[in-house]
């Protein structure tokens, strides 16, 4: 579910030519194997909207 939510949000941001979310999504997905046992709050860097938790 996390990957699906982030993929949708990232596609929408990239369609608007907003690449700020790209780093956040990449960081979350790369960190997933190390911290999959705890919850993570993922926020958009500009709008501060919560994308996933």
JSON list of N, CA and C in Angstrom, two decimals:
[
{"chain": "A", "resi": 1, "resn": "UNK", "atom": "N", "xyz": [0.82, -1.19, 0.00]},
{"chain": "A", "resi": 1, "resn": "UNK", "atom": "CA", "xyz": [0.00, 0.00, 0.00]},
{"chain": "A", "resi": 1, "resn": "UNK", "atom": "C", "xyz": [0.86, 1.26, 0.00]},
{"chain": "A", "resi": 2, "resn": "UNK", "atom": "N", "xyz": [1.96, 1.24, 0.74]},
{"chain": "A", "resi": 2, "resn": "UNK", "atom": "CA", "xyz": [2.85, 2.40, 0.81]},
{"chain": "A", "resi": 2, "resn": "UNK", "atom": "C", "xyz": [3.40, 2.74, -0.57]},
{"chain": "A", "resi": 3, "resn": "UNK", "atom": "N", "xyz": [3.89, 1.74, -1.27]},
{"chain": "A", "resi": 3, "resn": "UNK", "atom": "CA", "xyz": [4.47, 1.97, -2.59]},
{"chain": "A", "resi": 3, "resn": "UNK", "atom": "C", "xyz": [3.43, 2.48, -3.57]},
{"chain": "A", "resi": 4, "resn": "UNK", "atom": "N", "xyz": [2.22, 1.94, -3.49]},
{"chain": "A", "resi": 4, "resn": "UNK", "atom": "CA", "xyz": [1.16, 2.37, -4.40]},
{"chain": "A", "resi": 4, "resn": "UNK", "atom": "C", "xyz": [0.77, 3.82, -4.14]},
{"chain": "A", "resi": 5, "resn": "UNK", "atom": "N", "xyz": [0.63, 4.20, -2.88]},
{"chain": "A", "resi": 5, "resn": "UNK", "atom": "CA", "xyz": [0.28, 5.57, -2.54]},
{"chain": "A", "resi": 5, "resn": "UNK", "atom": "C", "xyz": [1.36, 6.54, -2.99]},
{"chain": "A", "resi": 6, "resn": "UNK", "atom": "N", "xyz": [2.61, 6.20, -2.72]},
{"chain": "A", "resi": 6, "resn": "UNK", "atom": "CA", "xyz": [3.70, 7.09, -3.10]},
{"chain": "A", "resi": 6, "resn": "UNK", "atom": "C", "xyz": [3.85, 7.17, -4.62]},
{"chain": "A", "resi": 7, "resn": "UNK", "atom": "N", "xyz": [3.59, 6.09, -5.32]},
{"chain": "A", "resi": 7, "resn": "UNK", "atom": "CA", "xyz": [3.67, 6.10, -6.78]},
{"chain": "A", "resi": 7, "resn": "UNK", "atom": "C", "xyz": [2.64, 7.04, -7.37]},
{"chain": "A", "resi": 8, "resn": "UNK", "atom": "N", "xyz": [1.43, 6.99, -6.87]},
{"chain": "A", "resi": 8, "resn": "UNK", "atom": "CA", "xyz": [0.37, 7.87, -7.37]},
{"chain": "A", "resi": 8, "resn": "UNK", "atom": "C", "xyz": [0.72, 9.33, -7.10]},
{"chain": "A", "resi": 9, "resn": "UNK", "atom": "N", "xyz": [1.14, 9.63, -5.89]},
{"chain": "A", "resi": 9, "resn": "UNK", "atom": "CA", "xyz": [1.50, 11.00, -5.54]},
{"chain": "A", "resi": 9, "resn": "UNK", "atom": "C", "xyz": [2.68, 11.49, -6.38]},
{"chain": "A", "resi": 10, "resn": "UNK", "atom": "N", "xyz": [3.66, 10.63, -6.59]},
{"chain": "A", "resi": 10, "resn": "UNK", "atom": "CA", "xyz": [4.84, 11.02, -7.36]},
{"chain": "A", "resi": 10, "resn": "UNK", "atom": "C", "xyz": [4.48, 11.28, -8.81]},
{"chain": "A", "resi": 11, "resn": "UNK", "atom": "N", "xyz": [3.64, 10.45, -9.39]},
{"chain": "A", "resi": 11, "resn": "UNK", "atom": "CA", "xyz": [3.23, 10.67, -10.79]},
{"chain": "A", "resi": 11, "resn": "UNK", "atom": "C", "xyz": [2.49, 11.98, -10.95]},
{"chain": "A", "resi": 12, "resn": "UNK", "atom": "N", "xyz": [1.63, 12.30, -9.99]},
{"chain": "A", "resi": 12, "resn": "UNK", "atom": "CA", "xyz": [0.91, 13.57, -10.05]},
{"chain": "A", "resi": 12, "resn": "UNK", "atom": "C", "xyz": [1.86, 14.75, -9.93]},
{"chain": "A", "resi": 13, "resn": "UNK", "atom": "N", "xyz": [2.83, 14.65, -9.04]},
{"chain": "A", "resi": 13, "resn": "UNK", "atom": "CA", "xyz": [3.81, 15.73, -8.86]},
{"chain": "A", "resi": 13, "resn": "UNK", "atom": "C", "xyz": [4.67, 15.89, -10.11]},
{"chain": "A", "resi": 14, "resn": "UNK", "atom": "N", "xyz": [5.13, 14.79, -10.67]},
{"chain": "A", "resi": 14, "resn": "UNK", "atom": "CA", "xyz": [5.97, 14.87, -11.87]},
{"chain": "A", "resi": 14, "resn": "UNK", "atom": "C", "xyz": [5.19, 15.40, -13.07]},
{"chain": "A", "resi": 15, "resn": "UNK", "atom": "N", "xyz": [3.89, 15.14, -13.13]},
{"chain": "A", "resi": 15, "resn": "UNK", "atom": "CA", "xyz": [3.07, 15.70, -14.20]},
{"chain": "A", "resi": 15, "resn": "UNK", "atom": "C", "xyz": [3.01, 17.22, -14.11]},
{"chain": "A", "resi": 16, "resn": "UNK", "atom": "N", "xyz": [3.14, 17.74, -12.88]},
{"chain": "A", "resi": 16, "resn": "UNK", "atom": "CA", "xyz": [3.18, 19.19, -12.67]},
{"chain": "A", "resi": 16, "resn": "UNK", "atom": "C", "xyz": [4.60, 19.74, -12.71]},
{"chain": "A", "resi": 17, "resn": "UNK", "atom": "N", "xyz": [5.56, 18.88, -13.08]},
{"chain": "A", "resi": 17, "resn": "UNK", "atom": "CA", "xyz": [6.99, 19.22, -13.14]},
{"chain": "A", "resi": 17, "resn": "UNK", "atom": "C", "xyz": [7.54, 19.62, -11.77]},
{"chain": "A", "resi": 18, "resn": "UNK", "atom": "N", "xyz": [7.01, 19.01, -10.73]},
{"chain": "A", "resi": 18, "resn": "UNK", "atom": "CA", "xyz": [7.48, 19.23, -9.36]},
{"chain": "A", "resi": 18, "resn": "UNK", "atom": "C", "xyz": [8.32, 18.03, -8.96]},
{"chain": "A", "resi": 19, "resn": "UNK", "atom": "N", "xyz": [9.63, 18.22, -8.83]},
{"chain": "A", "resi": 19, "resn": "UNK", "atom": "CA", "xyz": [10.52, 17.10, -8.53]},
{"chain": "A", "resi": 19, "resn": "UNK", "atom": "C", "xyz": [10.91, 17.04, -7.05]},
{"chain": "A", "resi": 20, "resn": "UNK", "atom": "N", "xyz": [10.33, 17.88, -6.21]},
{"chain": "A", "resi": 20, "resn": "UNK", "atom": "CA", "xyz": [10.70, 17.88, -4.79]},
{"chain": "A", "resi": 20, "resn": "UNK", "atom": "C", "xyz": [10.30, 16.59, -4.10]},
{"chain": "A", "resi": 21, "resn": "UNK", "atom": "N", "xyz": [9.26, 15.96, -4.56]},
{"chain": "A", "resi": 21, "resn": "UNK", "atom": "CA", "xyz": [8.79, 14.73, -3.93]},
{"chain": "A", "resi": 21, "resn": "UNK", "atom": "C", "xyz": [9.65, 13.53, -4.32]},
{"chain": "A", "resi": 22, "resn": "UNK", "atom": "N", "xyz": [10.37, 13.63, -5.41]},
{"chain": "A", "resi": 22, "resn": "UNK", "atom": "CA", "xyz": [11.18, 12.52, -5.90]},
{"chain": "A", "resi": 22, "resn": "UNK", "atom": "C", "xyz": [12.20, 12.06, -4.87]},
{"chain": "A", "resi": 23, "resn": "UNK", "atom": "N", "xyz": [12.88, 12.98, -4.22]},
{"chain": "A", "resi": 23, "resn": "UNK", "atom": "CA", "xyz": [13.87, 12.63, -3.21]},
{"chain": "A", "resi": 23, "resn": "UNK", "atom": "C", "xyz": [13.26, 11.97, -2.00]},
{"chain": "A", "resi": 24, "resn": "UNK", "atom": "N", "xyz": [12.10, 12.44, -1.60]},
{"chain": "A", "resi": 24, "resn": "UNK", "atom": "CA", "xyz": [11.41, 11.88, -0.43]},
{"chain": "A", "resi": 24, "resn": "UNK", "atom": "C", "xyz": [10.99, 10.44, -0.72]},
{"chain": "A", "resi": 25, "resn": "UNK", "atom": "N", "xyz": [10.40, 10.21, -1.86]},
{"chain": "A", "resi": 25, "resn": "UNK", "atom": "CA", "xyz": [9.94, 8.87, -2.22]},
{"chain": "A", "resi": 25, "resn": "UNK", "atom": "C", "xyz": [11.13, 7.92, -2.34]},
{"chain": "A", "resi": 26, "resn": "UNK", "atom": "N", "xyz": [12.19, 8.37, -2.97]},
{"chain": "A", "resi": 26, "resn": "UNK", "atom": "CA", "xyz": [13.38, 7.54, -3.11]},
{"chain": "A", "resi": 26, "resn": "UNK", "atom": "C", "xyz": [13.96, 7.18, -1.74]},
{"chain": "A", "resi": 27, "resn": "UNK", "atom": "N", "xyz": [14.03, 8.14, -0.85]},
{"chain": "A", "resi": 27, "resn": "UNK", "atom": "CA", "xyz": [14.55, 7.91, 0.49]},
{"chain": "A", "resi": 27, "resn": "UNK", "atom": "C", "xyz": [13.69, 6.91, 1.27]},
{"chain": "A", "resi": 28, "resn": "UNK", "atom": "N", "xyz": [12.38, 7.05, 1.18]},
{"chain": "A", "resi": 28, "resn": "UNK", "atom": "CA", "xyz": [11.47, 6.15, 1.88]},
{"chain": "A", "resi": 28, "resn": "UNK", "atom": "C", "xyz": [11.60, 4.72, 1.37]},
{"chain": "A", "resi": 29, "resn": "UNK", "atom": "N", "xyz": [11.64, 4.56, 0.06]},
{"chain": "A", "resi": 29, "resn": "UNK", "atom": "CA", "xyz": [11.72, 3.22, -0.50]},
{"chain": "A", "resi": 29, "resn": "UNK", "atom": "C", "xyz": [13.07, 2.56, -0.25]},
{"chain": "A", "resi": 30, "resn": "UNK", "atom": "N", "xyz": [14.15, 3.35, -0.24]},
{"chain": "A", "resi": 30, "resn": "UNK", "atom": "CA", "xyz": [15.47, 2.78, 0.05]},
{"chain": "A", "resi": 30, "resn": "UNK", "atom": "C", "xyz": [15.60, 2.42, 1.53]},
{"chain": "A", "resi": 31, "resn": "UNK", "atom": "N", "xyz": [14.93, 3.14, 2.40]},
{"chain": "A", "resi": 31, "resn": "UNK", "atom": "CA", "xyz": [15.02, 2.88, 3.84]},
{"chain": "A", "resi": 31, "resn": "UNK", "atom": "C", "xyz": [14.08, 1.76, 4.27]},
{"chain": "A", "resi": 32, "resn": "UNK", "atom": "N", "xyz": [13.15, 1.37, 3.43]},
{"chain": "A", "resi": 32, "resn": "UNK", "atom": "CA", "xyz": [12.12, 0.39, 3.81]},
{"chain": "A", "resi": 32, "resn": "UNK", "atom": "C", "xyz": [12.70, -0.92, 4.36]},
{"chain": "A", "resi": 33, "resn": "UNK", "atom": "N", "xyz": [13.70, -1.54, 3.75]},
{"chain": "A", "resi": 33, "resn": "UNK", "atom": "CA", "xyz": [14.21, -2.81, 4.30]},
{"chain": "A", "resi": 33, "resn": "UNK", "atom": "C", "xyz": [14.77, -2.68, 5.72]},
{"chain": "A", "resi": 34, "resn": "UNK", "atom": "N", "xyz": [15.30, -1.53, 6.05]},
{"chain": "A", "resi": 34, "resn": "UNK", "atom": "CA", "xyz": [15.91, -1.33, 7.37]},
{"chain": "A", "resi": 34, "resn": "UNK", "atom": "C", "xyz": [14.91, -0.96, 8.45]},
{"chain": "A", "resi": 35, "resn": "UNK", "atom": "N", "xyz": [13.79, -0.38, 8.06]},
{"chain": "A", "resi": 35, "resn": "UNK", "atom": "CA", "xyz": [12.85, 0.10, 9.08]},
{"chain": "A", "resi": 35, "resn": "UNK", "atom": "C", "xyz": [11.41, -0.31, 8.78]},
{"chain": "A", "resi": 36, "resn": "UNK", "atom": "N", "xyz": [11.21, -1.47, 8.18]},
{"chain": "A", "resi": 36, "resn": "UNK", "atom": "CA", "xyz": [9.86, -1.92, 7.82]},
{"chain": "A", "resi": 36, "resn": "UNK", "atom": "C", "xyz": [9.03, -2.30, 9.03]},
{"chain": "A", "resi": 37, "resn": "UNK", "atom": "N", "xyz": [9.66, -2.45, 10.17]},
{"chain": "A", "resi": 37, "resn": "UNK", "atom": "CA", "xyz": [8.95, -2.86, 11.38]},
{"chain": "A", "resi": 37, "resn": "UNK", "atom": "C", "xyz": [8.36, -1.69, 12.16]},
{"chain": "A", "resi": 38, "resn": "UNK", "atom": "N", "xyz": [8.65, -0.47, 11.77]},
{"chain": "A", "resi": 38, "resn": "UNK", "atom": "CA", "xyz": [8.11, 0.69, 12.48]},
{"chain": "A", "resi": 38, "resn": "UNK", "atom": "C", "xyz": [7.37, 1.60, 11.50]},
{"chain": "A", "resi": 39, "resn": "UNK", "atom": "N", "xyz": [6.50, 2.41, 12.05]},
{"chain": "A", "resi": 39, "resn": "UNK", "atom": "CA", "xyz": [5.74, 3.32, 11.20]},
{"chain": "A", "resi": 39, "resn": "UNK", "atom": "C", "xyz": [6.60, 4.51, 10.80]},
{"chain": "A", "resi": 40, "resn": "UNK", "atom": "N", "xyz": [6.35, 5.01, 9.62]},
{"chain": "A", "resi": 40, "resn": "UNK", "atom": "CA", "xyz": [7.06, 6.18, 9.10]},
{"chain": "A", "resi": 40, "resn": "UNK", "atom": "C", "xyz": [6.01, 7.18, 8.62]},
{"chain": "A", "resi": 41, "resn": "UNK", "atom": "N", "xyz": [6.21, 8.42, 8.97]},
{"chain": "A", "resi": 41, "resn": "UNK", "atom": "CA", "xyz": [5.35, 9.48, 8.46]},
{"chain": "A", "resi": 41, "resn": "UNK", "atom": "C", "xyz": [6.07, 10.10, 7.27]},
{"chain": "A", "resi": 42, "resn": "UNK", "atom": "N", "xyz": [5.40, 10.09, 6.13]},
{"chain": "A", "resi": 42, "resn": "UNK", "atom": "CA", "xyz": [5.97, 10.64, 4.91]},
{"chain": "A", "resi": 42, "resn": "UNK", "atom": "C", "xyz": [5.20, 11.90, 4.57]},
{"chain": "A", "resi": 43, "resn": "UNK", "atom": "N", "xyz": [5.90, 13.04, 4.54]},
{"chain": "A", "resi": 43, "resn": "UNK", "atom": "CA", "xyz": [5.27, 14.32, 4.25]},
{"chain": "A", "resi": 43, "resn": "UNK", "atom": "C", "xyz": [5.87, 14.92, 2.99]},
{"chain": "A", "resi": 44, "resn": "UNK", "atom": "N", "xyz": [5.02, 15.62, 2.26]},
{"chain": "A", "resi": 44, "resn": "UNK", "atom": "CA", "xyz": [5.49, 16.33, 1.07]},
{"chain": "A", "resi": 44, "resn": "UNK", "atom": "C", "xyz": [6.36, 17.49, 1.54]},
{"chain": "A", "resi": 45, "resn": "UNK", "atom": "N", "xyz": [7.54, 17.69, 0.94]},
{"chain": "A", "resi": 45, "resn": "UNK", "atom": "CA", "xyz": [8.46, 18.71, 1.44]},
{"chain": "A", "resi": 45, "resn": "UNK", "atom": "C", "xyz": [7.95, 20.14, 1.31]},
{"chain": "A", "resi": 46, "resn": "UNK", "atom": "N", "xyz": [7.12, 20.42, 0.34]},
{"chain": "A", "resi": 46, "resn": "UNK", "atom": "CA", "xyz": [6.63, 21.80, 0.18]},
{"chain": "A", "resi": 46, "resn": "UNK", "atom": "C", "xyz": [5.31, 22.04, 0.90]},
{"chain": "A", "resi": 47, "resn": "UNK", "atom": "N", "xyz": [4.34, 21.17, 0.68]},
{"chain": "A", "resi": 47, "resn": "UNK", "atom": "CA", "xyz": [3.00, 21.40, 1.23]},
{"chain": "A", "resi": 47, "resn": "UNK", "atom": "C", "xyz": [2.85, 20.88, 2.65]},
{"chain": "A", "resi": 48, "resn": "UNK", "atom": "N", "xyz": [3.76, 20.01, 3.09]},
{"chain": "A", "resi": 48, "resn": "UNK", "atom": "CA", "xyz": [3.71, 19.39, 4.42]},
{"chain": "A", "resi": 48, "resn": "UNK", "atom": "C", "xyz": [2.49, 18.49, 4.60]},
{"chain": "A", "resi": 49, "resn": "UNK", "atom": "N", "xyz": [1.85, 18.11, 3.50]},
{"chain": "A", "resi": 49, "resn": "UNK", "atom": "CA", "xyz": [0.74, 17.16, 3.57]},
{"chain": "A", "resi": 49, "resn": "UNK", "atom": "C", "xyz": [1.28, 15.77, 3.90]},
{"chain": "A", "resi": 50, "resn": "UNK", "atom": "N", "xyz": [0.57, 15.04, 4.73]},
{"chain": "A", "resi": 50, "resn": "UNK", "atom": "CA", "xyz": [0.97, 13.68, 5.06]},
{"chain": "A", "resi": 50, "resn": "UNK", "atom": "C", "xyz": [0.56, 12.76, 3.91]},
{"chain": "A", "resi": 51, "resn": "UNK", "atom": "N", "xyz": [1.53, 12.07, 3.34]},
{"chain": "A", "resi": 51, "resn": "UNK", "atom": "CA", "xyz": [1.27, 11.17, 2.22]},
{"chain": "A", "resi": 51, "resn": "UNK", "atom": "C", "xyz": [1.07, 9.74, 2.67]},
{"chain": "A", "resi": 52, "resn": "UNK", "atom": "N", "xyz": [1.80, 9.34, 3.69]},
{"chain": "A", "resi": 52, "resn": "UNK", "atom": "CA", "xyz": [1.71, 7.97, 4.20]},
{"chain": "A", "resi": 52, "resn": "UNK", "atom": "C", "xyz": [2.23, 7.95, 5.62]},
{"chain": "A", "resi": 53, "resn": "UNK", "atom": "N", "xyz": [1.75, 6.98, 6.39]},
{"chain": "A", "resi": 53, "resn": "UNK", "atom": "CA", "xyz": [2.26, 6.79, 7.75]},
{"chain": "A", "resi": 53, "resn": "UNK", "atom": "C", "xyz": [2.17, 5.34, 8.12]}
]
